[in-house]
Short mmCIF file of C-alpha atoms in Angstrom, two decimals:
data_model
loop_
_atom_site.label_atom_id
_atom_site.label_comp_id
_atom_site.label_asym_id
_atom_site.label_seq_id
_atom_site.Cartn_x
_atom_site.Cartn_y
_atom_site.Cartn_z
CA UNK A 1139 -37.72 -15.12 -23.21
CA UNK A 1140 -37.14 -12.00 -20.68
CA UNK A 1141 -36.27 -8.69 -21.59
CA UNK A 1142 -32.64 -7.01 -21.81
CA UNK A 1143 -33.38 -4.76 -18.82
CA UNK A 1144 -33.99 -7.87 -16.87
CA UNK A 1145 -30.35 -9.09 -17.12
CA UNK A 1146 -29.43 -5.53 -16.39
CA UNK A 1147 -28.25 -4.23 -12.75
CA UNK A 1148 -30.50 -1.43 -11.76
CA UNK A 1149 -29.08 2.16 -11.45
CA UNK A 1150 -29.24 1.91 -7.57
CA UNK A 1151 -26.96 -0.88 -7.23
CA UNK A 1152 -24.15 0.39 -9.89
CA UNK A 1153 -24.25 3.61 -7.73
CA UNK A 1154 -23.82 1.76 -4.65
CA UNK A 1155 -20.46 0.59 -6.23
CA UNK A 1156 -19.27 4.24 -7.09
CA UNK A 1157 -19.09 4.63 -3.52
CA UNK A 1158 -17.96 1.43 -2.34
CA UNK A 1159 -14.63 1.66 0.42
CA UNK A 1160 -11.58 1.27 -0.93
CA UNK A 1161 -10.52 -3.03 -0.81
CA UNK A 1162 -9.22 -3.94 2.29
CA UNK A 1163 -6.22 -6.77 2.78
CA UNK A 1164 -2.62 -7.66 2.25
CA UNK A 1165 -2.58 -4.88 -0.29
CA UNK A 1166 -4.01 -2.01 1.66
CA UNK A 1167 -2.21 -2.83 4.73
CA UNK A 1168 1.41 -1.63 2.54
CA UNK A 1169 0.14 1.61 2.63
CA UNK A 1170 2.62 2.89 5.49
CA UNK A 1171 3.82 0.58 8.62
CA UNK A 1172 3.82 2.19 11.80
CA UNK A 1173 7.81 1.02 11.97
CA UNK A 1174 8.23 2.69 8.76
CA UNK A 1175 6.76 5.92 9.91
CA UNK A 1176 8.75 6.10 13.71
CA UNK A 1177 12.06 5.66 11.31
CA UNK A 1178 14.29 8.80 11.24
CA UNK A 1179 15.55 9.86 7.89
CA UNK A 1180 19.18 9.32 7.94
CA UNK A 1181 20.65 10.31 4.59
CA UNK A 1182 20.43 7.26 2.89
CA UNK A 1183 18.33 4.06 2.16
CA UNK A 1184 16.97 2.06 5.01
CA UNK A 1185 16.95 -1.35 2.97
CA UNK A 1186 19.82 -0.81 0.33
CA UNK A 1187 21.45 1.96 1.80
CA UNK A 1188 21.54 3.84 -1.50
CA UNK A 1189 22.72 7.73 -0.60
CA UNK A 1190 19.54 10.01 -0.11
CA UNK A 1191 18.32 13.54 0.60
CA UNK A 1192 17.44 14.44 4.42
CA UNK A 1193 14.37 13.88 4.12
CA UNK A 1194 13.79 10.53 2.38
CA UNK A 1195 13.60 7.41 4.21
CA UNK A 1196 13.79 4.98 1.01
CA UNK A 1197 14.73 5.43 -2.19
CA UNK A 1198 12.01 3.64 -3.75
CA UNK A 1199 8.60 1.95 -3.23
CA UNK A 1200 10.37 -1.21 -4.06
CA UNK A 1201 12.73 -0.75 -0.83
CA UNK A 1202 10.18 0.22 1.11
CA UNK A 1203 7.66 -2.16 0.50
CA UNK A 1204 10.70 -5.12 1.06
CA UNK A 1205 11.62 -3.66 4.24
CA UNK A 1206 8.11 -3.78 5.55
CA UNK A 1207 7.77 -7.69 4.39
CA UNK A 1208 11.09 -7.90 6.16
CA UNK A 1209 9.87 -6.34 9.14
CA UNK A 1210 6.85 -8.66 9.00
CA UNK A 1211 8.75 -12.04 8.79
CA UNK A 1212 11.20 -11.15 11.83
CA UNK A 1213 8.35 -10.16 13.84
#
């Protein structure tokens, strides 16, 4: 019968993960499209069209993240 500590990660490796990069994939590649950046703000919502400020491009994550997927599929 082995000890506790032996089933135990040592403190190197569970510092390693502290500092690990951020995860990488479908999720972390919503973070901003290039076409979403290059669009102008026009005073309203560029998925629904909902009335906005000047400076806003989309009213909500929601629109923005559907008119990426959008922008994927008709690639």
């Amino acid at each position: 019968m082995g000890t506790i500590s032996e089933g135990l990660p040592d403190q190197e490796s569970v510092a390693g993960l502290a500092h690990a990069s951020p995860p990488s994939g479908p999720a972390a590649a919503r973070v901003a499209s290039p076409a979403r950046q290059s669009l102008p703000a026009k005073g309203s919502c560029w998925y629904c069209e909902k009335p906005l400020d000047s400076v806003k491009r989309f009213c909500g994550k929601g629109c923005a993240d559907a008119f990426d997927e959008e922008a994927e599929f008709t690639r």
